[in-house]
XYZ file of C-alpha atoms in Angstrom:
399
model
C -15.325 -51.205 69.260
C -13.525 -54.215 70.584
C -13.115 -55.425 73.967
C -10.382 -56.936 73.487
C -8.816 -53.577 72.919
C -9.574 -51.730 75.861
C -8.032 -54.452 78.009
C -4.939 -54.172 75.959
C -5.211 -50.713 77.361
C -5.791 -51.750 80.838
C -2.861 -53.935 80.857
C -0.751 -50.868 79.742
C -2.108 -48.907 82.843
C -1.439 -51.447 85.009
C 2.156 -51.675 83.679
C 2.616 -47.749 84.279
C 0.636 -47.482 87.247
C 2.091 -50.217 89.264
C 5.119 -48.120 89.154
C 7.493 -49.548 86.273
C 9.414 -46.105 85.852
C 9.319 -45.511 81.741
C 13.106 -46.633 81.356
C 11.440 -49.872 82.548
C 13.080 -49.674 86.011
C 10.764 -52.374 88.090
C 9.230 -50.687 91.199
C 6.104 -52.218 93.646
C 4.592 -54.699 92.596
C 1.624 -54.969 90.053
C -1.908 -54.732 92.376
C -4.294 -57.798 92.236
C -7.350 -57.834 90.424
C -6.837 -56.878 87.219
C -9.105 -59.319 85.747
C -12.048 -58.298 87.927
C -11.445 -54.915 86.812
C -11.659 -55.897 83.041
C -14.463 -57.880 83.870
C -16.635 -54.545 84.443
C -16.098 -53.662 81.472
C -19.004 -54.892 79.252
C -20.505 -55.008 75.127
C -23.432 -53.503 76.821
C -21.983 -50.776 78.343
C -19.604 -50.330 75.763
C -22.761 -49.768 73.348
C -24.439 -47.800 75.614
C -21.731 -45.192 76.043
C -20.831 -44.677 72.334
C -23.907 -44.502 71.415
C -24.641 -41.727 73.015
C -21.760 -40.008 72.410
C -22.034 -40.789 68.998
C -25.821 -39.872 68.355
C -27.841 -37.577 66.065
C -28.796 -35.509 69.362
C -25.008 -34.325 70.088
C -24.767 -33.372 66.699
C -21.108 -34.446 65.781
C -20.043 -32.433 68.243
C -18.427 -29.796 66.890
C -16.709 -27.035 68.431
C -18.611 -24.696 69.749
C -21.279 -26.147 69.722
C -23.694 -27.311 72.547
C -23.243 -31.076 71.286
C -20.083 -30.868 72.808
C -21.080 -29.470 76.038
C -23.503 -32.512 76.512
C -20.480 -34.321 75.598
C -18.736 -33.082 78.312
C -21.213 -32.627 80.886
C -22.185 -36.348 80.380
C -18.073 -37.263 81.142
C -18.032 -34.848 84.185
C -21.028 -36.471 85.476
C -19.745 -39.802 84.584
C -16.085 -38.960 86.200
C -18.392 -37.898 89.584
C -20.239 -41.337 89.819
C -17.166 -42.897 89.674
C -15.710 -41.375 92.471
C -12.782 -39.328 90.634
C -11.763 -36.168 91.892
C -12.188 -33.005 89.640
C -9.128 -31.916 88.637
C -10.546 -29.009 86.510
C -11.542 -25.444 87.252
C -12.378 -23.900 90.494
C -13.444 -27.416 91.885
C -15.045 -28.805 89.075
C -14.167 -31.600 86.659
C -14.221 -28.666 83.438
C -11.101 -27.095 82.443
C -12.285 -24.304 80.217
C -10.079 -22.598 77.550
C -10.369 -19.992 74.986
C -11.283 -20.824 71.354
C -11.525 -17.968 68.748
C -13.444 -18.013 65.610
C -13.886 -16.028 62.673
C -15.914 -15.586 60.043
C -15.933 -13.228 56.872
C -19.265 -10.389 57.134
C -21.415 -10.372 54.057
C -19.587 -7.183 52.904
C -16.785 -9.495 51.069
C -16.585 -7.851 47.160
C -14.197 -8.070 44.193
C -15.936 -5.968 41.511
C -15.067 -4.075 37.994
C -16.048 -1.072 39.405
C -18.804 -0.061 36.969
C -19.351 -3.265 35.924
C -22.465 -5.566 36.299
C -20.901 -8.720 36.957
C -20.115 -9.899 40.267
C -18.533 -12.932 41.073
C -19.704 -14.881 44.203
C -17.706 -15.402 47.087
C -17.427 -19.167 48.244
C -17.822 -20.638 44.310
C -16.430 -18.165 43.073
C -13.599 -16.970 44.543
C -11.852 -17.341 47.674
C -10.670 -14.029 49.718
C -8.239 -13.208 52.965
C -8.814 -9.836 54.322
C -6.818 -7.330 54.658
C -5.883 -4.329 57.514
C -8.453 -2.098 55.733
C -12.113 -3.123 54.992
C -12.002 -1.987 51.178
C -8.932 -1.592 48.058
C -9.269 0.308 44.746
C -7.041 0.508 42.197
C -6.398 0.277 38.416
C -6.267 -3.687 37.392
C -2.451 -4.773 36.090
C -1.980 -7.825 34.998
C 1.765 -9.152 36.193
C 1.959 -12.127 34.450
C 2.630 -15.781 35.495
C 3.285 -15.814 39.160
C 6.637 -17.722 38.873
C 7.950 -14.878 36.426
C 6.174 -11.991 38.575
C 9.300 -10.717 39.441
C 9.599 -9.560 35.582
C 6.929 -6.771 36.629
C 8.211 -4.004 37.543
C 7.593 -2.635 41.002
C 6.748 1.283 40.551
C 3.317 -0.369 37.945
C 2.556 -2.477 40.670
C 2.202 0.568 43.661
C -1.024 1.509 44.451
C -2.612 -0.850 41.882
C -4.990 -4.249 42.284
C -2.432 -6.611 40.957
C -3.833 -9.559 39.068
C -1.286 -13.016 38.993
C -1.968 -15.582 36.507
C -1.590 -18.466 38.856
C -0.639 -22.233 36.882
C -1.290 -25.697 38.581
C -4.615 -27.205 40.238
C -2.751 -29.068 42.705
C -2.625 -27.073 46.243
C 0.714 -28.591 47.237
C 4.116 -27.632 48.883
C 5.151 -26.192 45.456
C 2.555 -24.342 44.718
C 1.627 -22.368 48.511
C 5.953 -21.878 48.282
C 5.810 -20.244 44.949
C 2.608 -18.490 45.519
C 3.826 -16.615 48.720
C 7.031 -15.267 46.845
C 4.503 -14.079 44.487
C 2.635 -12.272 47.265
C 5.602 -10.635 48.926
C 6.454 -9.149 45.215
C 2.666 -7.451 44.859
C 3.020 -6.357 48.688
C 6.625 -5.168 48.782
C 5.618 -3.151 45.121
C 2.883 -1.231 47.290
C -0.181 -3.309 45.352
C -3.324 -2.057 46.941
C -4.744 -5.690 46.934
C -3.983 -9.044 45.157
C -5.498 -11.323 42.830
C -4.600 -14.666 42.274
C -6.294 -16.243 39.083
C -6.731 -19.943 39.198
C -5.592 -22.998 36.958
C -8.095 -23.325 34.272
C -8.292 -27.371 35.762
C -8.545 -26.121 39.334
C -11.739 -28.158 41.179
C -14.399 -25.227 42.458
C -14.548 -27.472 45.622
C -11.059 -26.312 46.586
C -11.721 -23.043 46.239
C -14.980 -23.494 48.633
C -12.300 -25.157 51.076
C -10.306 -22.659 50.662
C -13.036 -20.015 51.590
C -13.868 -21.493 54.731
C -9.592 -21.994 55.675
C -9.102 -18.217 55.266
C -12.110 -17.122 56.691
C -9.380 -16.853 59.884
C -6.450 -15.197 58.008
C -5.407 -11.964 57.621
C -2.291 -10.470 54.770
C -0.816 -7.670 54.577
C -3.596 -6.637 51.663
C -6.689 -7.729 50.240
C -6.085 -11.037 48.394
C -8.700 -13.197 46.252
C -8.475 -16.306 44.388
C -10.564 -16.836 41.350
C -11.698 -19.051 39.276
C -10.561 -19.001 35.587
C -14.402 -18.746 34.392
C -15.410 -16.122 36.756
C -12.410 -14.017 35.788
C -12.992 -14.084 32.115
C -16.342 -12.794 32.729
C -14.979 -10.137 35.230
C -12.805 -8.791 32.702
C -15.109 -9.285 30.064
C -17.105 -6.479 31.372
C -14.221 -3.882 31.644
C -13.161 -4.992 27.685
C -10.703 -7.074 28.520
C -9.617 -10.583 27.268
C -7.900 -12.967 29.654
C -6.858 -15.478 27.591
C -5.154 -12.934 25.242
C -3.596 -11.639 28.388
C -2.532 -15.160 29.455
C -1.155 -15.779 25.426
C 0.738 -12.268 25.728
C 2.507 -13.457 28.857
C 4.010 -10.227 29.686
C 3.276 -7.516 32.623
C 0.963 -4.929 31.154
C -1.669 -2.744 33.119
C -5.855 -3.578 31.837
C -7.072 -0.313 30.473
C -10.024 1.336 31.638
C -10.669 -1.848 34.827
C -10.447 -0.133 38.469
C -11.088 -3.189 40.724
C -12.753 -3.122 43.752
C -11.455 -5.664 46.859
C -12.375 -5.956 50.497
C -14.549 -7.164 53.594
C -14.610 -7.462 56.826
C -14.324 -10.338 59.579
C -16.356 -11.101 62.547
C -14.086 -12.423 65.550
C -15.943 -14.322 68.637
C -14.048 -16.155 71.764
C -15.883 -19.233 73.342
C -14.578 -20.589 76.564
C -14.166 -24.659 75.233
C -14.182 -27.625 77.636
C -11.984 -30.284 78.635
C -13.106 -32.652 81.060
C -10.425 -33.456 84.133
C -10.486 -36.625 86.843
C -7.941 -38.152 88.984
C -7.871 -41.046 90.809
C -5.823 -41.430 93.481
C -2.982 -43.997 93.814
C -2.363 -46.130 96.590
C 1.296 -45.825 97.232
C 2.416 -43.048 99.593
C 6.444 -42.975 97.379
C 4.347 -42.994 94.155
C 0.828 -41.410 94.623
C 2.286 -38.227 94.038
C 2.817 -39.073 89.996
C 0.694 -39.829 87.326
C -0.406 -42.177 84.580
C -2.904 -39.928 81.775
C -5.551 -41.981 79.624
C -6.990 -39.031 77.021
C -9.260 -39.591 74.471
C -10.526 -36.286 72.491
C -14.403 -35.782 72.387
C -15.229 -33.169 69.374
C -15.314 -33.978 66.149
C -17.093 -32.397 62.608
C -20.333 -31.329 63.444
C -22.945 -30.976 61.039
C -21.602 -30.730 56.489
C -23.463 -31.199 53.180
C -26.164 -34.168 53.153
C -25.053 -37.146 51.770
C -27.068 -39.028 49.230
C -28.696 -40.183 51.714
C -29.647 -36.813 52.888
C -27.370 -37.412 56.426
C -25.483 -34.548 57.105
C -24.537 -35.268 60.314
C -21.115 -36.322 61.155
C -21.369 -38.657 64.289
C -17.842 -39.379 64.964
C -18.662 -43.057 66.344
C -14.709 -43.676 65.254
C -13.192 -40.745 65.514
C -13.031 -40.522 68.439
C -17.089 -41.341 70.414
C -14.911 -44.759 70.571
C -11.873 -43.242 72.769
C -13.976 -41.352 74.796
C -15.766 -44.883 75.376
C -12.314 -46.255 75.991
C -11.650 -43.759 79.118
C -15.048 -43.973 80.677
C -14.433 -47.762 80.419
C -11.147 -48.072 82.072
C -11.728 -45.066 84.687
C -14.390 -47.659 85.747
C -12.154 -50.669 85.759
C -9.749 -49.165 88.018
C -12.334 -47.409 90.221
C -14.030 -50.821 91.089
C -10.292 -52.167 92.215
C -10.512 -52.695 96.345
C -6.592 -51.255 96.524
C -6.241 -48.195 94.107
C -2.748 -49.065 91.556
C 0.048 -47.676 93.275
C 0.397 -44.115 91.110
C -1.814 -42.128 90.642
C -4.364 -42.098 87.660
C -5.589 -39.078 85.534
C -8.750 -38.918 83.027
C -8.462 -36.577 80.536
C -11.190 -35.660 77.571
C -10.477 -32.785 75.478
C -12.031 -30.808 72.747
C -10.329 -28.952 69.914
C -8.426 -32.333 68.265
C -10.320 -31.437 65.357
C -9.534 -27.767 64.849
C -5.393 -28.450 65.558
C -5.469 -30.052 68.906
C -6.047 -27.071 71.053
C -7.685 -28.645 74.108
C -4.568 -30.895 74.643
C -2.483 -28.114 73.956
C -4.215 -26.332 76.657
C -3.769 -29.300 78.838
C -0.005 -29.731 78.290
C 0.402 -26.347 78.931
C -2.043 -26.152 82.314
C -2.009 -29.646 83.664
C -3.600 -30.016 86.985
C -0.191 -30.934 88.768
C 3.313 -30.295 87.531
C 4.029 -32.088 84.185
C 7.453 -33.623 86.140
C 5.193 -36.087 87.409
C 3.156 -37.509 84.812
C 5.163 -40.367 83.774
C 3.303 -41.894 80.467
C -0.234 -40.754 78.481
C -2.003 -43.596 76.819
C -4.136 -41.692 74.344
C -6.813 -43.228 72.434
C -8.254 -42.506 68.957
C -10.231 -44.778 66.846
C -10.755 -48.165 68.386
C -12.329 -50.348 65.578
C -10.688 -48.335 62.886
C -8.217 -50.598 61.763
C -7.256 -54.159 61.456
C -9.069 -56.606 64.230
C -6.078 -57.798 65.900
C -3.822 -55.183 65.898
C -3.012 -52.105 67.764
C -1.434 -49.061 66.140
C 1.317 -47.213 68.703
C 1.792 -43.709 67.094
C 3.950 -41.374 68.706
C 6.981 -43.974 69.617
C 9.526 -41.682 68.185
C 8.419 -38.827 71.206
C 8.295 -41.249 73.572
C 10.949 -42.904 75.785
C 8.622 -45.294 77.396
């Protein structure tokens, strides 16, 4: 992380702070000291910081996870020796929201009912449940999925509807096309959907893909298989895929009665942000607000590397913002005249699962969004080019 950076960011807060309204409308005067307030912050402590945030003990701080709450405790606690008020729940510096996650049971199954073989879920295949925990029904094959609506519906009703699926590439195209094969199978009455998979598509996207609908439901059981695994599926029941793939056409797979469903597992966790004002010195602009955020989560713990380092530490992304907000909270709580507005430090969680902490910020800010006149968020310091600072979010902004 570079120094230099952060006081780029100090002179922004200043700029804000001092009361320049964001259509750059000059108000009181800039406070003194700006310098000394850089001047506390320091390569040591700087080091110090992220390299605690960023260590093997926090885990990569995923969310949940209690690397994260050591994450946060060690802001709150950091926010309290600085002399910022809490500004999160019930007195405290943590604002707590609710998280949900879900996970797929170990009851997940797409069988040949009869059959020996059984595909595994997670290399296999990938599966989204659906509002009942198991579908049976005689296998049809419908065809390619951009000609599925040559099937015709009353073949497809009550049926486990199998969709030759072309293209190994999981773009806009292909999740556009695949959901107006869906809504064919479902509006037909299928009893659950099956989506066979590009002969070239990479088994590590179908592993992704397990783990991205472990949280979605349809309106039936749908899988996603492999081309390999399929074969042998159907293998067992007599039949051939690739003939069926050659024949093109709709036809219904004698003598296969397919077997689809599982359950999911749904927990709530109460997930922190971390909340501290400092007060301006200004009695026509104390009552607003300049935000510095930073987001503290990130990864957590994935597949070793060669190395055999499966920890993802998140020094970047974003142990270095957090840094950044610790560092400047500092600068301007060692200033002998607070700025003239107000100042607010924010650290949320959840940036790495869609940005739901600072969702739930935006949505339950501490004092009425009116008066928060500019966030200076920071992600990534070191990431980049040396002498350069990336401003992303300009077209939101009319600062």
């Amino acid at each position: 992380m570079r120094l230099a950076e952060i006081r780029i960011s100090i002179a922004l807060s200043f700029l804000f702070a001092a009361g320049c309204a964001p259509g750059g409308q000059p108000g009181t005067p800039a406070p003194s000291g700006p310098d000394r307030a850089a001047a506390t912050i320091t390569a040591r402590d700087v080091a110090a910081r992220e390299s605690f945030l960023a260590s093997d003990a926090l885990r990569g701080r995923d969310m949940p996870s209690d690397g994260l709450e050591a994450a946060a405790s060690y802001v709150a606690s950091e926010f309290q020796r600085l002399g910022l008020e809490p500004a999160g729940d019930n007195g405290s510096y943590i604002q707590r929201y609710p998280y949900q996650r879900s996970h797929l049971n170990n009851d997940v199954v797409v069988d040949v009912k009869g059959v020996a073989e059984h595909p595994t879920f997670g290399r296999d295949y990938f599966f989204v449940v659906g509002p009942t925990p198991l579908a049976s029904g005689p296998a049809y094959w419908a065809g390619t999925a951009a000609q599925s609506a040559n099937a015709p519906a009353d073949a497809m009703k009550g049926a486990v509807v199998l969709f030759d699926v072309p293209g190994a590439e999981l773009n806009r195209e292909w999740m556009q096309g695949l959901q107006a094969t869906m809504r064919s199978g479902v509006e037909a009455g299928a009893a659950a959907i099956g989506l066979v998979l590009d002969s070239a598509m990479d088994p590590t996207m179908v592993r992704r893909l397990s783990r991205y609908t472990a949280s979605q439901q349809a309106p039936v059981p749908v899988f996603g298989i492999l081309t390999g695994p399929a074969r042998s599926l159907l293998a067992g029941a007599g039949a051939d895929l690739d003939a069926l793939r050659a024949a093109g056409a709709p036809a219904p797979i004698p003598n296969a009665v397919l077997e689809v469903g599982g359950t999911r597992t749904t927990e709530t966790f109460q997930e922190p942000n971390v909340v501290g004002i400092l007060k301006g010195s200004d009695p026509a602009l104390a009552g607003t607000y300049v935000v510095y955020s930073a987001h503290m989560d990130h990864l957590g713990v994935g597949r070793p590397d060669a190395s055999g380092d499966s920890i993802y530490n998140g020094a970047d992304d974003d142990a270095s913002g957090v840094t950044a907000v610790l560092e400047v909270a500092e600068a301007f709580a060692s200033l002998p005249t607070p700025t003239p507005r107000s100042m607010m430090f924010v650290v949320v969680s959840g940036e790495e699962k869609g940005l739901l902490g600072s969702r739930y910020f935006a949505d339950h800010p501490p004092v009425p969004d009116s008066v928060i006149v500019a966030d200076i968020n920071m992600d990534m310091i070191g990431r980049n080019a040396p002498d350069s600072v990336v401003a992303i979010g300009q077209e939101y902004s009319s600062l």
